[in-house]
Each structure stands twice: as C-alpha cells, then as structure tokens.
Coordinates of C-alpha atoms in Angstrom, one line a residue:
M1 CA -29.5 -18.2 -3.5
P2 CA -26.7 -19.2 -5.9
K3 CA -27.9 -21.2 -9.0
P4 CA -26.1 -23.6 -11.3
G5 CA -24.0 -21.9 -13.9
Q6 CA -23.5 -18.7 -12.0
V7 CA -21.3 -17.5 -9.2
V8 CA -22.9 -15.0 -6.8
I9 CA -20.4 -12.6 -5.2
A10 CA -21.2 -10.4 -2.3
V11 CA -19.7 -6.9 -2.3
D12 CA -20.0 -3.7 -0.3
D13 CA -20.3 -1.3 -3.2
T14 CA -19.3 1.9 -1.2
Y15 CA -15.5 1.4 -1.0
P16 CA -13.6 3.2 -3.9
P17 CA -11.3 2.4 -5.5
M18 CA -11.8 -1.3 -4.6
E19 CA -15.6 -1.6 -5.2
Y20 CA -18.1 1.2 -5.8
T21 CA -21.0 2.3 -8.0
D22 CA -20.0 4.1 -11.2
P23 CA -20.8 7.8 -10.6
S24 CA -22.0 8.1 -14.2
N25 CA -24.1 4.9 -14.1
P26 CA -25.9 3.9 -10.9
N27 CA -26.5 0.4 -12.3
K28 CA -22.9 -0.4 -12.8
L29 CA -20.2 -1.5 -10.3
I30 CA -16.6 -0.7 -10.9
G31 CA -13.3 -1.0 -9.0
F32 CA -10.3 -3.3 -8.6
D33 CA -12.3 -6.1 -6.9
I34 CA -15.1 -5.9 -9.5
D35 CA -12.6 -6.4 -12.3
L36 CA -10.9 -9.2 -10.3
G37 CA -14.3 -11.0 -9.7
D38 CA -15.4 -10.6 -13.4
A39 CA -12.1 -12.1 -14.5
L40 CA -12.2 -14.8 -11.9
A41 CA -15.7 -15.9 -13.1
K42 CA -14.3 -16.4 -16.6
Y43 CA -11.6 -18.7 -15.3
L44 CA -14.3 -20.6 -13.4
H45 CA -16.5 -20.8 -16.5
E46 CA -19.4 -19.2 -14.6
K47 CA -21.6 -16.2 -15.0
V48 CA -20.9 -13.7 -12.3
V49 CA -23.8 -12.1 -10.3
W50 CA -22.8 -9.3 -8.0
K51 CA -24.8 -8.9 -4.8
P52 CA -24.3 -5.5 -3.0
T53 CA -24.3 -6.3 0.7
S54 CA -23.7 -4.2 3.9
F55 CA -20.2 -5.0 5.1
D56 CA -21.1 -5.5 8.7
G57 CA -23.3 -8.6 7.8
I58 CA -21.3 -9.8 4.8
V59 CA -19.5 -12.8 6.6
E60 CA -22.7 -14.0 8.2
G61 CA -24.5 -13.9 4.8
L62 CA -21.7 -16.1 3.4
K63 CA -22.0 -18.6 6.2
A64 CA -25.8 -18.7 5.6
G65 CA -25.3 -19.6 2.0
K66 CA -26.8 -16.4 0.5
Y67 CA -23.9 -16.2 -2.0
D68 CA -20.9 -18.2 -3.1
M69 CA -18.1 -15.9 -2.1
V70 CA -17.2 -12.4 -0.9
I71 CA -14.8 -10.2 -2.8
S72 CA -14.9 -6.9 -0.9
T73 CA -11.5 -5.9 0.5
L74 CA -12.0 -8.5 3.2
N75 CA -9.0 -8.8 5.5
D76 CA -7.9 -12.3 6.2
T77 CA -7.7 -12.3 10.0
P78 CA -7.4 -15.2 12.5
Q79 CA -10.9 -14.3 13.9
R80 CA -12.5 -14.5 10.4
E81 CA -10.5 -17.6 9.5
K82 CA -12.5 -19.4 12.3
Q83 CA -15.7 -18.7 10.4
I84 CA -14.8 -18.8 6.7
D85 CA -12.0 -19.8 4.3
F86 CA -9.8 -17.3 2.4
V87 CA -8.0 -17.2 -0.9
D88 CA -5.6 -14.3 -0.5
Y89 CA -4.7 -12.1 -3.4
M90 CA -3.1 -8.9 -2.0
S91 CA -1.8 -7.3 1.2
F92 CA -1.7 -3.8 2.5
G93 CA -1.9 -1.8 5.8
Q94 CA -4.0 0.8 7.4
V95 CA -3.5 4.6 7.2
I96 CA -4.6 7.6 9.2
V97 CA -6.3 10.2 7.0
V98 CA -6.7 13.8 8.3
K99 CA -8.1 17.0 6.9
K100 CA -5.5 18.9 4.8
G101 CA -3.2 20.9 7.1
H102 CA -4.6 19.3 10.3
A103 CA -2.1 16.5 10.9
G104 CA -0.6 18.3 14.0
N105 CA 1.2 15.8 16.0
I106 CA -0.6 12.8 14.6
K107 CA 1.9 10.2 13.4
T108 CA 0.8 6.9 14.8
I109 CA -2.4 5.3 16.0
A110 CA -1.4 6.1 19.6
D111 CA -1.6 9.8 18.8
L112 CA -5.4 9.4 18.1
K113 CA -6.2 8.9 21.8
G114 CA -8.7 11.4 23.1
K115 CA -9.8 12.2 19.5
Q116 CA -12.9 11.3 17.6
V117 CA -12.0 9.1 14.7
G118 CA -14.2 7.7 11.9
V119 CA -14.2 4.1 10.7
E120 CA -16.5 1.8 8.7
I121 CA -18.4 -0.5 11.0
G122 CA -17.2 -4.1 11.0
T123 CA -13.7 -3.4 9.5
T124 CA -10.2 -4.2 10.8
S125 CA -9.8 -0.4 11.0
Q126 CA -12.4 -0.4 13.8
D127 CA -10.7 -3.4 15.4
A128 CA -7.4 -1.6 15.5
L129 CA -8.8 1.5 17.1
Q130 CA -10.7 -0.4 19.7
K131 CA -7.7 -2.5 20.6
E132 CA -5.5 0.6 21.0
G133 CA -8.1 2.0 23.4
G134 CA -8.7 5.6 24.5
I135 CA -10.0 6.7 21.1
D136 CA -13.5 8.1 20.5
V137 CA -14.5 5.7 17.7
K138 CA -17.4 6.9 15.5
E139 CA -18.9 4.1 13.3
Y140 CA -20.2 4.7 9.8
N141 CA -22.1 2.3 7.5
T142 CA -20.0 3.6 4.6
F143 CA -16.7 5.3 4.3
P144 CA -17.8 8.2 2.0
D145 CA -19.9 9.4 4.9
A146 CA -16.9 9.3 7.2
F147 CA -14.7 11.2 4.8
Q148 CA -17.4 13.8 4.3
D149 CA -17.5 14.4 8.1
L150 CA -13.7 14.6 8.1
A151 CA -13.8 17.3 5.3
D152 CA -16.4 19.2 7.3
G153 CA -14.3 19.2 10.4
R154 CA -16.5 16.9 12.5
L155 CA -13.7 14.3 12.9
A156 CA -10.0 14.5 13.8
A157 CA -9.2 11.6 11.5
C158 CA -10.4 8.5 9.6
V159 CA -8.6 5.2 9.7
V160 CA -9.0 3.1 6.6
D161 CA -7.2 0.6 4.3
E162 CA -4.2 2.1 2.6
V163 CA -5.4 1.8 -0.9
V164 CA -8.7 3.5 -0.1
G165 CA -7.0 6.3 1.9
R166 CA -4.6 7.0 -0.9
Y167 CA -7.4 7.0 -3.4
Y168 CA -9.2 9.8 -1.4
V169 CA -6.1 11.8 -0.9
N170 CA -5.2 11.6 -4.7
L171 CA -8.8 12.4 -5.6
Q172 CA -9.1 15.4 -3.3
P173 CA -5.6 16.6 -2.3
N174 CA -6.9 19.9 -1.1
N175 CA -9.2 18.2 1.4
Y176 CA -7.2 15.3 2.8
Q177 CA -3.7 14.1 3.6
I178 CA -2.2 10.9 5.2
A179 CA -0.6 11.3 8.6
G180 CA 2.3 9.1 9.5
K181 CA 3.0 5.8 7.8
P182 CA 0.9 2.7 7.1
F183 CA 0.6 0.2 9.9
L184 CA -0.9 -3.2 10.6
S185 CA -0.3 -4.8 7.2
E186 CA -2.7 -7.7 6.6
P187 CA -3.6 -10.0 3.7
V188 CA -6.8 -9.5 1.8
G189 CA -8.7 -12.4 0.4
I190 CA -11.7 -13.9 -1.2
G191 CA -14.1 -15.3 1.4
I192 CA -15.6 -18.7 0.8
N193 CA -17.9 -20.9 2.9
K194 CA -15.9 -23.6 4.8
K195 CA -18.4 -26.2 3.5
N196 CA -17.6 -25.3 -0.2
V197 CA -14.3 -27.1 -0.4
S198 CA -14.5 -27.7 -4.2
L199 CA -15.0 -24.0 -4.9
D200 CA -12.2 -23.1 -2.6
A201 CA -9.8 -25.3 -4.6
K202 CA -11.1 -23.9 -7.9
V203 CA -10.6 -20.3 -6.8
K204 CA -7.1 -21.0 -5.5
K205 CA -6.2 -22.5 -8.9
A206 CA -7.8 -19.7 -10.8
I207 CA -6.1 -16.9 -8.8
A208 CA -2.7 -18.7 -9.3
Q209 CA -3.3 -18.8 -13.0
M210 CA -4.3 -15.2 -13.2
K211 CA -1.1 -14.1 -11.4
K212 CA 1.0 -16.4 -13.7
D213 CA -0.5 -15.3 -17.0
G214 CA -0.5 -11.6 -16.2
T215 CA -4.2 -11.0 -15.8
Y216 CA -4.0 -10.0 -12.2
Q217 CA -1.1 -7.6 -12.8
K218 CA -3.0 -6.0 -15.7
I219 CA -5.9 -5.3 -13.3
Y220 CA -3.6 -4.1 -10.6
T221 CA -1.7 -1.7 -12.8
Y222 CA -5.0 -0.2 -14.2
W223 CA -6.2 0.8 -10.7
F224 CA -3.0 1.4 -8.8
G225 CA -0.1 1.7 -11.3
A226 CA 2.9 -0.5 -11.7
Q227 CA 4.1 -2.4 -8.6

C-alpha cells in the first residue's frame, strides 16, 4: 500500500520501448514511461516506487488502492473512464505487424479476418480485434511472447500500439514489418483512482509544467526522436 512521502506507480514491465526490464540489469526498469514517472515524482516532491503488475489486472489494482497511479501505456477509453480518472500525456494508434515479407494483402484490420492474430490480453488492441469480428484472436500475457510466435510463423500478425510496433520493426527489421497504416488513434494517460481528487489535480499541474518547461519533450526525443 502507498505510504506518506512516496508515490507508488504500477507498470507492466514487458512493453518496450514504453516500459521494460533493462536487458543488462534485471533489477532496473527503463523506457519512456519510466523516465516520465521518475520525472513526475520529482515535480510532486515524492519518492517513486515502481510496482510491476500484470496488465490485465492493473486497473482493478488501482481501484483497490494497491498503488497511487498507473503509468503503463494505458489508453484513455470511455469504458476505462467509468472506472478511473486519466491525465493524458500522448496519443497514438494501433498497427498491424507481420513477419517480414508476409504482408500479402493485409492492409487493414478487416484483412485479418480468418487469420490468427496475437494481442496482449486486456489491451485496446484486443478490443479492436474482437469488435471487428471474424478474427482468430490469440491472447498473450506479454507482447514479447506474441512477437516471438510471429517470428516463428505461428501467427499471421500481431496488433499493438504504434510506438511498440515500430520499436520491434526498427529493432529487428529482418524479422518484422508494419502492414498498412496506423488506425484507431487514442489518447494515453496516467490512471488515477477516482477517489484521489487531490492527486489528480497535482498530476495535471505537473504534466502541464513538464510540457511547458521542456522536460516532457526531452524524454520524448530521447526515446522516439524529434516530433
């Protein structure tokens, strides 16, 4: 449970480049969201404590008061807004990632019908595929497992947040490629318990300050290049 003087942030640490375990140090978390959270804690004058958490239960944990906030590439959707509050900080779409040279006629989500497609459980990627219908959706606890199955030819495609998809393609251009164009652009935000009105106000103010003084842009540029 959160303690005075610290802010506990839940994160699914298997989602590069947004949040993941440093390959050279299993005790260290790195990524865009990690840098954002560390910087945010300084603006809040709190010590940050990262709490690795499975994504499919991360919202329920926040509602139960197990941590103060969620910073874990959490899309701000109408369904989630009914459960928790959001402080948005970026926006991007979904992409279809296929094995290199295997795009075929895949250009849109509709082209995935009748094919087996990997997604991380509990994500908006999964929601998009199920809403489309007619797609054999295979759920994974973490995206690295899905991408490994894609590389091994056990999936026709993966659907994932654009920043993550492009990260994998840039990291392993001989294994993966993006098919078609990004779709379903949605905001991404920091999740906060609806009961914690004061923290919500403080985070909104801090994020605004970070964007105004260049701190946010510095973090963004480090991970994704200049906008």
